[in-house]
């Protein structure tokens, strides 16, 4: 198995709702292995139970691998549960440049449960004077914030 | 009763609660008083539908008849549904929806917390995933309970009316039967009377903070309706809307 090549192919598969994040950056790509028949078994995990992008992601992975001549099968696993801690450094950087504030803290820090967020930086003007408008945003994984300096609203990738 | 049969029954209950509540909340799409609330309610609906899919597909696997979660959701009749009456109650106004959500969120949260220690691998994995979502739901409905209850005279009255209406359906959430006993014995599910004491305490704290009152507990309804597959008059309407398309066009794909 040409691991480097397979990784490159999978790296080209993006989250359809946040096209700056690859499935590896998002942390939903959990494992790749070869079955006895030589098939690639790709294991992915949903971000949220009801994430409507999962079907598209599965199809995109198969399409990308098949077009390079790999026979593949997708497995979905819910355990261990996806956490924003799995977002890569590159993923976080890409999110912010795209205008979505990356998760501000780690889930090992329980402050996210009480809603007392740490410093949350506006992805536009970088001010930390921000406030939450809504617990929920345009997709399950985001909340809506507003910057009190530049007055722009922005999405925040919720820490779970 | 075998453990497998008990687990099937239990998964159907959990799955039906999530499915029917998700369907109910979905009715708000495009109707809430502000965009943020509209998005929030439909996000909660989406999480519930996602959870319902996981639960019902596991139930279908256990059943071993080669059926899918869609079959269980769309091709069962009213008397085969085992959801609690609370989740099928009408949306009413925003306050009534929030009150129903709050009473259920606190229940669901503590139930999931108990499942995180379950001896059953699926239930444990399911709970560890879903509790993250439900933590957000609970925080949303709790905030609104306090904001509306301790709000204007009008919002306060509407919230009190909602509690008075819905309170009688909360007793049923904690009813147990043989399936519970078999699974409790195996360390798979918690004793609901323990969940009830946690629920009572948390719900009371929030209702107090919202300056609202818990109605006279003589109206506390625990009827065993679920066990018999009995529902309120609302259930048929929910199912007809939800099931019409897959039943009339069983091979439809999109």
mmCIF file of C-alpha atoms in Angstrom:
data_model
loop_
_atom_site.group_PDB
_atom_site.id
_atom_site.type_symbol
_atom_site.label_atom_id
_atom_site.label_comp_id
_atom_site.label_asym_id
_atom_site.label_seq_id
_atom_site.Cartn_x
_atom_site.Cartn_y
_atom_site.Cartn_z
ATOM 1 C CA UNK A 1 0.000 0.000 0.000
ATOM 2 C CA UNK A 2 1.344 3.372 -0.995
ATOM 3 C CA UNK A 3 0.453 5.141 2.230
ATOM 4 C CA UNK A 4 1.625 8.535 1.089
ATOM 5 C CA UNK A 5 -0.451 8.350 -2.075
ATOM 6 C CA UNK A 6 -3.588 7.233 -0.209
ATOM 7 C CA UNK A 7 -3.149 9.973 2.329
ATOM 8 C CA UNK A 8 -2.855 12.530 -0.482
ATOM 9 C CA UNK A 9 -6.071 11.263 -2.044
ATOM 10 C CA UNK A 10 -7.942 11.392 1.264
ATOM 11 C CA UNK A 11 -6.502 14.828 1.976
ATOM 12 C CA UNK A 12 -8.273 16.023 -1.181
ATOM 13 C CA UNK A 13 -11.683 15.093 0.307
ATOM 14 C CA UNK A 14 -13.135 18.160 2.003
ATOM 15 C CA UNK A 15 -16.036 18.742 4.355
ATOM 16 C CA UNK A 16 -18.789 19.785 1.900
ATOM 17 C CA UNK A 17 -20.037 22.461 4.299
ATOM 18 C CA UNK A 18 -16.620 23.831 5.234
ATOM 19 C CA UNK A 19 -14.513 23.307 2.102
ATOM 20 C CA UNK A 20 -11.288 24.548 3.736
ATOM 21 C CA UNK A 21 -11.211 21.515 6.019
ATOM 22 C CA UNK A 22 -10.103 18.105 4.799
ATOM 23 C CA UNK A 23 -11.666 15.088 6.481
ATOM 24 C CA UNK A 24 -8.287 14.448 8.122
ATOM 25 C CA UNK A 25 -8.070 18.021 9.461
ATOM 26 C CA UNK A 26 -11.579 17.694 10.833
ATOM 27 C CA UNK A 27 -10.632 14.513 12.660
ATOM 28 C CA UNK A 28 -13.446 12.428 11.202
ATOM 29 C CA UNK A 29 -11.034 10.175 9.287
ATOM 30 C CA UNK A 30 -10.223 7.595 11.949
ATOM 31 C CA UNK A 31 -8.486 4.704 10.255
ATOM 32 C CA UNK A 32 -7.404 3.201 6.952
ATOM 33 C CA UNK A 33 -6.552 -0.480 6.583
ATOM 34 C CA UNK A 34 -6.478 -3.196 3.934
ATOM 35 C CA UNK A 35 -8.815 -6.159 4.056
ATOM 36 C CA UNK A 36 -7.708 -9.675 3.127
ATOM 37 C CA UNK A 37 -9.102 -9.177 -0.361
ATOM 38 C CA UNK A 38 -6.955 -6.096 -0.780
ATOM 39 C CA UNK A 39 -9.783 -3.632 -0.302
ATOM 40 C CA UNK A 40 -9.173 -0.349 1.485
ATOM 41 C CA UNK A 41 -11.330 -0.050 4.604
ATOM 42 C CA UNK A 42 -11.754 3.601 5.538
ATOM 43 C CA UNK A 43 -13.257 4.282 8.961
ATOM 44 C CA UNK A 44 -14.921 7.625 9.581
ATOM 45 C CA UNK A 45 -16.884 9.037 12.508
ATOM 46 C CA UNK A 46 -19.711 11.602 12.378
ATOM 47 C CA UNK A 47 -19.176 14.975 14.041
ATOM 48 C CA UNK A 48 -22.791 15.132 15.257
ATOM 49 C CA UNK A 49 -25.264 12.220 15.269
ATOM 50 C CA UNK A 50 -27.456 13.952 12.703
ATOM 51 C CA UNK A 51 -24.733 15.520 10.556
ATOM 52 C CA UNK A 52 -26.327 15.611 7.093
ATOM 53 C CA UNK A 53 -22.932 15.840 5.379
ATOM 54 C CA UNK A 54 -21.934 12.254 6.213
ATOM 55 C CA UNK A 55 -23.526 10.675 3.142
ATOM 56 C CA UNK A 56 -21.827 13.174 0.842
ATOM 57 C CA UNK A 57 -18.501 12.644 2.588
ATOM 58 C CA UNK A 58 -18.789 8.865 2.134
ATOM 59 C CA UNK A 59 -19.525 9.271 -1.543
ATOM 60 C CA UNK A 60 -16.673 11.758 -1.996
ATOM 61 C CA UNK A 61 -14.169 9.399 -0.352
ATOM 62 C CA UNK A 62 -15.241 6.491 -2.557
ATOM 63 C CA UNK A 63 -15.156 8.652 -5.667
ATOM 64 C CA UNK A 64 -11.679 9.975 -4.900
ATOM 65 C CA UNK A 65 -10.240 6.513 -4.160
ATOM 66 C CA UNK A 66 -12.012 4.747 -7.052
ATOM 67 C CA UNK A 67 -10.831 7.316 -9.559
ATOM 68 C CA UNK A 68 -7.238 6.503 -8.545
ATOM 69 C CA UNK A 69 -7.906 2.792 -8.980
ATOM 70 C CA UNK A 70 -8.441 1.822 -5.344
ATOM 71 C CA UNK A 71 -11.274 -0.467 -4.317
ATOM 72 C CA UNK A 72 -12.644 0.890 -1.047
ATOM 73 C CA UNK A 73 -15.306 0.435 1.585
ATOM 74 C CA UNK A 74 -16.463 2.926 4.218
ATOM 75 C CA UNK A 75 -17.133 2.016 7.810
ATOM 76 C CA UNK A 76 -18.809 4.394 10.234
ATOM 77 C CA UNK A 77 -17.942 4.212 13.885
ATOM 78 C CA UNK A 78 -19.386 6.344 16.698
ATOM 79 C CA UNK A 79 -16.881 5.292 19.324
ATOM 80 C CA UNK A 80 -14.743 6.959 20.497
ATOM 81 C CA UNK A 81 -17.020 9.964 20.107
ATOM 82 C CA UNK A 82 -15.724 12.734 17.865
ATOM 83 C CA UNK A 83 -14.313 15.718 19.665
ATOM 84 C CA UNK A 84 -13.079 19.094 18.438
ATOM 85 C CA UNK A 85 -9.787 18.213 20.135
ATOM 86 C CA UNK A 86 -9.088 16.165 16.992
ATOM 87 C CA UNK A 87 -9.057 19.218 14.721
ATOM 88 C CA UNK A 88 -5.506 19.593 13.448
ATOM 89 C CA UNK A 89 -3.429 22.729 13.855
ATOM 90 C CA UNK A 90 -3.640 23.280 10.107
ATOM 91 C CA UNK A 91 -7.423 22.814 10.271
ATOM 92 C CA UNK A 92 -7.749 25.426 13.011
ATOM 93 C CA UNK A 93 -5.642 27.899 11.028
ATOM 94 C CA UNK A 94 -7.668 27.299 7.852
ATOM 95 C CA UNK A 95 -10.927 27.767 9.771
ATOM 96 C CA UNK A 96 -9.894 31.128 11.128
ATOM 97 C CA UNK A 97 -8.689 32.345 7.727
ATOM 98 C CA UNK A 98 -12.034 31.228 6.288
ATOM 99 C CA UNK A 99 -13.883 33.399 8.830
ATOM 100 C CA UNK A 100 -14.916 30.737 11.369
ATOM 101 C CA UNK A 101 -13.447 31.011 14.867
ATOM 102 C CA UNK A 102 -11.860 27.657 15.798
ATOM 103 C CA UNK A 103 -12.732 25.945 19.113
ATOM 104 C CA UNK A 104 -11.207 28.124 21.808
ATOM 105 C CA UNK A 105 -10.524 25.487 24.378
ATOM 106 C CA UNK A 106 -9.994 21.799 24.896
ATOM 107 C CA UNK A 107 -12.802 19.523 26.042
ATOM 108 C CA UNK A 108 -10.606 18.460 28.924
ATOM 109 C CA UNK A 109 -11.236 21.969 30.201
ATOM 110 C CA UNK A 110 -14.829 21.779 31.414
ATOM 111 C CA UNK A 111 -15.532 25.508 31.154
ATOM 112 C CA UNK A 112 -17.213 24.872 27.792
ATOM 113 C CA UNK A 113 -20.013 23.092 29.632
ATOM 114 C CA UNK A 114 -20.870 26.097 31.736
ATOM 115 C CA UNK A 115 -20.736 28.451 28.793
ATOM 116 C CA UNK A 116 -17.934 30.515 30.305
ATOM 117 C CA UNK A 117 -15.818 30.687 27.196
ATOM 118 C CA UNK A 118 -12.255 31.712 27.274
ATOM 119 C CA UNK A 119 -10.882 34.326 24.962
ATOM 120 C CA UNK A 120 -12.716 34.009 21.666
ATOM 121 C CA UNK A 121 -11.095 35.950 18.870
ATOM 122 C CA UNK A 122 -13.005 37.590 16.033
ATOM 123 C CA UNK A 123 -11.682 35.958 12.830
ATOM 124 C CA UNK A 124 -12.062 39.296 11.013
ATOM 125 C CA UNK A 125 -10.408 41.961 13.199
ATOM 126 C CA UNK A 126 -8.852 39.666 15.855
ATOM 127 C CA UNK A 127 -10.514 41.551 18.711
ATOM 128 C CA UNK A 128 -11.322 39.425 21.747
ATOM 129 C CA UNK A 129 -14.277 41.608 22.735
ATOM 130 C CA UNK A 130 -16.898 39.178 21.433
ATOM 131 C CA UNK A 131 -20.253 37.865 22.616
ATOM 132 C CA UNK A 132 -22.469 34.894 21.842
ATOM 133 C CA UNK A 133 -25.665 35.589 19.908
ATOM 134 C CA UNK A 134 -26.925 32.040 19.640
ATOM 135 C CA UNK A 135 -25.936 28.580 20.887
ATOM 136 C CA UNK A 136 -26.655 27.239 17.421
ATOM 137 C CA UNK A 137 -25.471 28.381 14.006
ATOM 138 C CA UNK A 138 -25.898 27.513 10.359
ATOM 139 C CA UNK A 139 -24.753 23.911 10.935
ATOM 140 C CA UNK A 140 -24.856 21.645 13.986
ATOM 141 C CA UNK A 141 -21.164 22.170 14.678
ATOM 142 C CA UNK A 142 -21.272 25.966 14.925
ATOM 143 C CA UNK A 143 -22.565 28.705 17.243
ATOM 144 C CA UNK A 144 -23.150 32.331 16.301
ATOM 145 C CA UNK A 145 -21.054 35.156 17.782
ATOM 146 C CA UNK A 146 -20.699 38.877 17.299
ATOM 147 C CA UNK A 147 -17.612 41.037 17.501
ATOM 148 C CA UNK A 148 -18.238 44.146 19.610
ATOM 149 C CA UNK A 149 -15.336 45.989 17.971
ATOM 150 C CA UNK A 150 -15.892 45.518 14.244
ATOM 151 C CA UNK A 151 -19.591 44.635 14.821
ATOM 152 C CA UNK A 152 -19.388 41.724 12.378
ATOM 153 C CA UNK A 153 -21.190 38.495 13.262
ATOM 154 C CA UNK A 154 -19.164 35.318 12.877
ATOM 155 C CA UNK A 155 -19.473 31.563 13.232
ATOM 156 C CA UNK A 156 -17.727 29.759 16.061
ATOM 157 C CA UNK A 157 -16.822 26.105 15.737
ATOM 158 C CA UNK A 158 -18.290 24.769 18.990
ATOM 159 C CA UNK A 159 -16.035 22.909 21.352
ATOM 160 C CA UNK A 160 -17.467 19.476 22.096
ATOM 161 C CA UNK B 1 -37.895 -12.123 29.110
ATOM 162 C CA UNK B 2 -34.504 -12.510 27.436
ATOM 163 C CA UNK B 3 -31.928 -9.751 27.721
ATOM 164 C CA UNK B 4 -31.994 -9.342 23.957
ATOM 165 C CA UNK B 5 -35.747 -8.816 23.852
ATOM 166 C CA UNK B 6 -35.536 -6.353 26.757
ATOM 167 C CA UNK B 7 -32.784 -4.417 24.992
ATOM 168 C CA UNK B 8 -34.824 -4.284 21.788
ATOM 169 C CA UNK B 9 -37.790 -2.864 23.721
ATOM 170 C CA UNK B 10 -35.575 -0.327 25.429
ATOM 171 C CA UNK B 11 -33.895 0.836 22.204
ATOM 172 C CA UNK B 12 -37.297 1.270 20.586
ATOM 173 C CA UNK B 13 -38.415 3.493 23.486
ATOM 174 C CA UNK B 14 -35.329 5.660 23.293
ATOM 175 C CA UNK B 15 -35.429 5.755 19.505
ATOM 176 C CA UNK B 16 -39.124 6.660 19.382
ATOM 177 C CA UNK B 17 -38.650 9.467 21.908
ATOM 178 C CA UNK B 18 -35.861 10.942 19.790
ATOM 179 C CA UNK B 19 -37.746 10.430 16.531
ATOM 180 C CA UNK B 20 -41.059 11.936 17.608
ATOM 181 C CA UNK B 21 -39.458 14.863 19.416
ATOM 182 C CA UNK B 22 -37.263 15.502 16.371
ATOM 183 C CA UNK B 23 -40.311 15.449 14.114
ATOM 184 C CA UNK B 24 -42.184 17.828 16.432
ATOM 185 C CA UNK B 25 -39.298 20.280 16.610
ATOM 186 C CA UNK B 26 -38.910 20.132 12.849
ATOM 187 C CA UNK B 27 -42.387 21.636 12.567
ATOM 188 C CA UNK B 28 -40.859 24.898 13.799
ATOM 189 C CA UNK B 29 -38.703 25.236 10.688
ATOM 190 C CA UNK B 30 -39.449 28.698 9.294
ATOM 191 C CA UNK B 31 -41.934 29.584 12.058
ATOM 192 C CA UNK B 32 -40.000 30.744 15.119
ATOM 193 C CA UNK B 33 -40.119 34.363 16.300
ATOM 194 C CA UNK B 34 -36.507 35.052 15.385
ATOM 195 C CA UNK B 35 -33.962 33.464 13.098
ATOM 196 C CA UNK B 36 -31.680 32.332 15.940
ATOM 197 C CA UNK B 37 -34.496 30.431 17.665
ATOM 198 C CA UNK B 38 -35.627 28.908 14.404
ATOM 199 C CA UNK B 39 -32.111 27.645 13.749
ATOM 200 C CA UNK B 40 -31.675 26.464 17.330
ATOM 201 C CA UNK B 41 -34.901 24.417 17.386
ATOM 202 C CA UNK B 42 -34.161 22.796 14.048
ATOM 203 C CA UNK B 43 -30.588 22.053 15.123
ATOM 204 C CA UNK B 44 -31.955 20.262 18.182
ATOM 205 C CA UNK B 45 -34.386 18.454 15.870
ATOM 206 C CA UNK B 46 -31.512 17.325 13.664
ATOM 207 C CA UNK B 47 -29.563 15.966 16.645
ATOM 208 C CA UNK B 48 -32.647 14.063 17.800
ATOM 209 C CA UNK B 49 -33.238 12.579 14.356
ATOM 210 C CA UNK B 50 -29.567 11.573 14.186
ATOM 211 C CA UNK B 51 -29.852 9.880 17.562
ATOM 212 C CA UNK B 52 -33.082 8.190 16.491
ATOM 213 C CA UNK B 53 -31.297 6.747 13.441
ATOM 214 C CA UNK B 54 -28.517 5.283 15.582
ATOM 215 C CA UNK B 55 -30.967 3.799 18.095
ATOM 216 C CA UNK B 56 -33.455 2.403 15.612
ATOM 217 C CA UNK B 57 -30.785 0.905 13.361
ATOM 218 C CA UNK B 58 -29.308 -0.848 16.385
ATOM 219 C CA UNK B 59 -32.816 -2.085 17.263
ATOM 220 C CA UNK B 60 -33.263 -3.314 13.680
ATOM 221 C CA UNK B 61 -29.913 -5.149 13.857
ATOM 222 C CA UNK B 62 -30.965 -6.785 17.085
ATOM 223 C CA UNK B 63 -34.269 -7.795 15.530
ATOM 224 C CA UNK B 64 -32.278 -9.601 12.844
ATOM 225 C CA UNK B 65 -34.996 -9.556 10.200
ATOM 226 C CA UNK B 66 -32.941 -7.530 7.766
ATOM 227 C CA UNK B 67 -35.016 -4.390 8.315
ATOM 228 C CA UNK B 68 -33.591 -0.880 8.488
ATOM 229 C CA UNK B 69 -34.183 2.070 10.807
ATOM 230 C CA UNK B 70 -36.402 3.551 8.083
ATOM 231 C CA UNK B 71 -38.652 0.521 8.254
ATOM 232 C CA UNK B 72 -39.084 0.995 12.000
ATOM 233 C CA UNK B 73 -39.683 4.737 11.649
ATOM 234 C CA UNK B 74 -42.031 4.734 8.690
ATOM 235 C CA UNK B 75 -43.758 1.373 8.621
ATOM 236 C CA UNK B 76 -44.924 0.867 12.180
ATOM 237 C CA UNK B 77 -48.417 1.806 13.274
ATOM 238 C CA UNK B 78 -49.336 4.090 16.133
ATOM 239 C CA UNK B 79 -49.854 1.344 18.714
ATOM 240 C CA UNK B 80 -46.344 -0.002 18.037
ATOM 241 C CA UNK B 81 -44.668 3.282 19.002
ATOM 242 C CA UNK B 82 -43.229 3.415 22.514
ATOM 243 C CA UNK B 83 -42.371 7.075 22.959
ATOM 244 C CA UNK B 84 -43.400 9.010 26.054
ATOM 245 C CA UNK B 85 -46.549 11.088 25.730
ATOM 246 C CA UNK B 86 -44.595 14.233 26.637
ATOM 247 C CA UNK B 87 -42.679 14.296 23.333
ATOM 248 C CA UNK B 88 -45.781 13.977 21.179
ATOM 249 C CA UNK B 89 -47.527 16.925 22.859
ATOM 250 C CA UNK B 90 -48.334 19.841 20.601
ATOM 251 C CA UNK B 91 -45.723 22.530 20.054
ATOM 252 C CA UNK B 92 -48.168 25.213 21.190
ATOM 253 C CA UNK B 93 -46.435 28.575 21.434
ATOM 254 C CA UNK B 94 -42.671 28.990 21.748
ATOM 255 C CA UNK B 95 -42.935 28.881 25.550
ATOM 256 C CA UNK B 96 -44.756 25.565 25.487
ATOM 257 C CA UNK B 97 -42.170 24.067 23.127
ATOM 258 C CA UNK B 98 -39.340 25.309 25.360
ATOM 259 C CA UNK B 99 -41.034 23.920 28.486
ATOM 260 C CA UNK B 100 -41.521 20.501 26.878
ATOM 261 C CA UNK B 101 -37.915 20.622 25.710
ATOM 262 C CA UNK B 102 -36.580 21.599 29.110
ATOM 263 C CA UNK B 103 -38.467 18.846 30.959
ATOM 264 C CA UNK B 104 -37.207 16.321 28.418
ATOM 265 C CA UNK B 105 -33.629 17.657 28.093
ATOM 266 C CA UNK B 106 -32.958 17.292 31.812
ATOM 267 C CA UNK B 107 -34.337 13.741 31.678
ATOM 268 C CA UNK B 108 -32.382 12.815 28.553
ATOM 269 C CA UNK B 109 -29.164 14.340 29.847
ATOM 270 C CA UNK B 110 -29.143 12.352 33.086
ATOM 271 C CA UNK B 111 -30.247 9.185 31.350
ATOM 272 C CA UNK B 112 -27.344 9.494 28.892
ATOM 273 C CA UNK B 113 -24.976 10.219 31.738
ATOM 274 C CA UNK B 114 -26.022 6.923 33.321
ATOM 275 C CA UNK B 115 -25.658 5.076 29.990
ATOM 276 C CA UNK B 116 -22.024 6.282 29.842
ATOM 277 C CA UNK B 117 -21.432 3.624 32.525
ATOM 278 C CA UNK B 118 -23.504 0.946 30.780
ATOM 279 C CA UNK B 119 -22.268 -2.624 30.382
ATOM 280 C CA UNK B 120 -23.652 -2.552 26.836
ATOM 281 C CA UNK B 121 -21.036 -1.317 24.344
ATOM 282 C CA UNK B 122 -23.497 0.238 21.919
ATOM 283 C CA UNK B 123 -25.449 2.123 24.567
ATOM 284 C CA UNK B 124 -22.232 3.398 26.114
ATOM 285 C CA UNK B 125 -20.811 4.599 22.783
ATOM 286 C CA UNK B 126 -24.156 6.137 21.848
ATOM 287 C CA UNK B 127 -24.366 8.007 25.141
ATOM 288 C CA UNK B 128 -20.795 9.288 25.060
ATOM 289 C CA UNK B 129 -21.537 10.803 21.668
ATOM 290 C CA UNK B 130 -25.049 12.111 22.262
ATOM 291 C CA UNK B 131 -24.463 13.651 25.665
ATOM 292 C CA UNK B 132 -22.296 16.304 24.039
ATOM 293 C CA UNK B 133 -25.233 17.346 21.881
ATOM 294 C CA UNK B 134 -27.789 17.161 24.674
ATOM 295 C CA UNK B 135 -25.562 19.310 26.912
ATOM 296 C CA UNK B 136 -26.156 22.127 24.443
ATOM 297 C CA UNK B 137 -29.897 21.426 24.206
ATOM 298 C CA UNK B 138 -30.234 21.552 27.975
ATOM 299 C CA UNK B 139 -28.351 24.797 28.215
ATOM 300 C CA UNK B 140 -30.560 26.378 25.526
ATOM 301 C CA UNK B 141 -33.896 25.339 27.070
ATOM 302 C CA UNK B 142 -32.764 26.202 30.607
ATOM 303 C CA UNK B 143 -31.766 29.714 29.519
ATOM 304 C CA UNK B 144 -35.127 30.278 27.847
ATOM 305 C CA UNK B 145 -37.075 28.899 30.848
ATOM 306 C CA UNK B 146 -35.492 31.506 33.086
ATOM 307 C CA UNK B 147 -35.636 34.304 30.528
ATOM 308 C CA UNK B 148 -39.334 33.816 29.777
ATOM 309 C CA UNK B 149 -40.464 32.749 33.250
ATOM 310 C CA UNK B 150 -38.714 35.690 34.877
ATOM 311 C CA UNK B 151 -39.673 37.950 31.973
ATOM 312 C CA UNK B 152 -42.785 40.023 31.382
ATOM 313 C CA UNK B 153 -46.140 39.381 33.012
ATOM 314 C CA UNK B 154 -47.322 37.912 29.723
ATOM 315 C CA UNK B 155 -44.335 35.584 29.182
ATOM 316 C CA UNK B 156 -44.460 34.506 32.836
ATOM 317 C CA UNK B 157 -48.116 33.549 32.533
ATOM 318 C CA UNK B 158 -47.549 31.622 29.307
ATOM 319 C CA UNK B 159 -44.708 29.649 30.863
ATOM 320 C CA UNK B 160 -46.787 28.837 33.929
ATOM 321 C CA UNK B 161 -49.641 27.664 31.681
ATOM 322 C CA UNK B 162 -47.176 25.447 29.798
ATOM 323 C CA UNK B 163 -45.869 23.851 33.003
ATOM 324 C CA UNK B 164 -49.404 23.313 34.275
ATOM 325 C CA UNK B 165 -50.289 21.566 31.022
ATOM 326 C CA UNK B 166 -47.152 19.441 30.601
ATOM 327 C CA UNK B 167 -46.365 18.529 34.182
ATOM 328 C CA UNK B 168 -48.901 15.702 34.261
ATOM 329 C CA UNK B 169 -46.992 13.912 31.492
ATOM 330 C CA UNK B 170 -43.652 13.872 33.320
ATOM 331 C CA UNK B 171 -44.497 10.994 35.673
ATOM 332 C CA UNK B 172 -44.529 8.601 32.763
ATOM 333 C CA UNK B 173 -40.855 9.307 32.008
ATOM 334 C CA UNK B 174 -39.866 7.336 35.080
ATOM 335 C CA UNK B 175 -42.152 4.339 34.801
ATOM 336 C CA UNK B 176 -40.374 1.011 34.702
ATOM 337 C CA UNK B 177 -41.398 -2.463 33.609
ATOM 338 C CA UNK B 178 -39.932 -5.912 33.078
ATOM 339 C CA UNK B 179 -37.557 -4.730 30.336
ATOM 340 C CA UNK B 180 -36.056 -2.207 32.754
ATOM 341 C CA UNK B 181 -35.659 -4.834 35.425
ATOM 342 C CA UNK B 182 -33.906 -7.332 33.150
ATOM 343 C CA UNK B 183 -31.506 -4.676 31.885
ATOM 344 C CA UNK B 184 -30.904 -3.152 35.327
ATOM 345 C CA UNK B 185 -29.954 -6.585 36.583
ATOM 346 C CA UNK B 186 -27.334 -6.784 33.795
ATOM 347 C CA UNK B 187 -25.929 -3.315 34.569
ATOM 348 C CA UNK B 188 -27.063 -1.990 31.192
ATOM 349 C CA UNK B 189 -29.565 0.685 32.219
ATOM 350 C CA UNK B 190 -30.083 2.768 35.382
ATOM 351 C CA UNK B 191 -32.875 2.626 37.924
ATOM 352 C CA UNK B 192 -35.210 5.391 36.753
ATOM 353 C CA UNK B 193 -36.195 6.223 40.308
ATOM 354 C CA UNK B 194 -32.610 7.396 40.818
ATOM 355 C CA UNK B 195 -32.807 9.495 37.660
ATOM 356 C CA UNK B 196 -36.071 10.917 38.969
ATOM 357 C CA UNK B 197 -34.558 12.270 42.162
ATOM 358 C CA UNK B 198 -31.810 14.038 40.180
ATOM 359 C CA UNK B 199 -34.401 15.310 37.682
ATOM 360 C CA UNK B 200 -36.715 16.577 40.434
ATOM 361 C CA UNK B 201 -33.938 18.566 42.011
ATOM 362 C CA UNK B 202 -32.613 20.133 38.816
ATOM 363 C CA UNK B 203 -36.044 20.950 37.397
ATOM 364 C CA UNK B 204 -37.109 22.552 40.675
ATOM 365 C CA UNK B 205 -33.975 24.712 40.833
ATOM 366 C CA UNK B 206 -34.582 26.097 37.341
ATOM 367 C CA UNK B 207 -38.330 26.558 37.833
ATOM 368 C CA UNK B 208 -37.598 28.455 41.064
ATOM 369 C CA UNK B 209 -35.069 30.637 39.290
ATOM 370 C CA UNK B 210 -37.638 31.299 36.577
ATOM 371 C CA UNK B 211 -40.037 32.473 39.343
ATOM 372 C CA UNK B 212 -42.494 29.776 38.249
ATOM 373 C CA UNK B 213 -44.295 27.182 40.326
ATOM 374 C CA UNK B 214 -44.560 23.411 40.098
ATOM 375 C CA UNK B 215 -48.238 22.437 39.992
ATOM 376 C CA UNK B 216 -49.945 20.328 42.606
ATOM 377 C CA UNK B 217 -48.488 16.853 42.240
ATOM 378 C CA UNK B 218 -51.915 15.273 42.413
ATOM 379 C CA UNK B 219 -52.007 15.955 38.681
ATOM 380 C CA UNK B 220 -48.934 13.773 38.217
ATOM 381 C CA UNK B 221 -49.867 11.281 35.558
ATOM 382 C CA UNK B 222 -48.183 7.899 35.364
ATOM 383 C CA UNK B 223 -50.554 5.787 33.402
ATOM 384 C CA UNK B 224 -48.619 2.928 31.896
ATOM 385 C CA UNK B 225 -49.936 4.137 28.538
ATOM 386 C CA UNK B 226 -46.627 3.544 26.789
ATOM 387 C CA UNK B 227 -46.527 -0.091 27.740
ATOM 388 C CA UNK B 228 -49.852 -0.610 26.007
ATOM 389 C CA UNK B 229 -49.004 1.506 22.984
ATOM 390 C CA UNK B 230 -51.588 4.125 23.886
ATOM 391 C CA UNK B 231 -51.078 7.662 22.702
ATOM 392 C CA UNK B 232 -52.691 11.078 22.815
ATOM 393 C CA UNK B 233 -54.873 12.265 19.968
ATOM 394 C CA UNK B 234 -51.851 14.131 18.517
ATOM 395 C CA UNK B 235 -49.839 11.043 17.618
ATOM 396 C CA UNK B 236 -51.868 10.053 14.571
ATOM 397 C CA UNK B 237 -51.358 13.476 13.012
ATOM 398 C CA UNK B 238 -47.598 13.311 13.552
ATOM 399 C CA UNK B 239 -47.371 9.869 11.995
ATOM 400 C CA UNK B 240 -49.561 10.716 9.029
ATOM 401 C CA UNK B 241 -47.304 13.619 8.122
ATOM 402 C CA UNK B 242 -44.102 11.710 8.822
ATOM 403 C CA UNK B 243 -45.070 8.422 7.206
ATOM 404 C CA UNK B 244 -47.178 9.504 4.259
ATOM 405 C CA UNK B 245 -44.432 9.728 1.663
ATOM 406 C CA UNK B 246 -42.497 6.513 2.401
ATOM 407 C CA UNK B 247 -45.757 4.564 2.694
ATOM 408 C CA UNK B 248 -47.312 5.847 -0.508
ATOM 409 C CA UNK B 249 -44.047 5.592 -2.449
ATOM 410 C CA UNK B 250 -42.057 2.846 -0.750
ATOM 411 C CA UNK B 251 -39.331 2.774 -3.378
ATOM 412 C CA UNK B 252 -38.768 6.519 -3.492
ATOM 413 C CA UNK B 253 -35.106 7.525 -3.417
ATOM 414 C CA UNK B 254 -33.562 10.943 -3.078
#
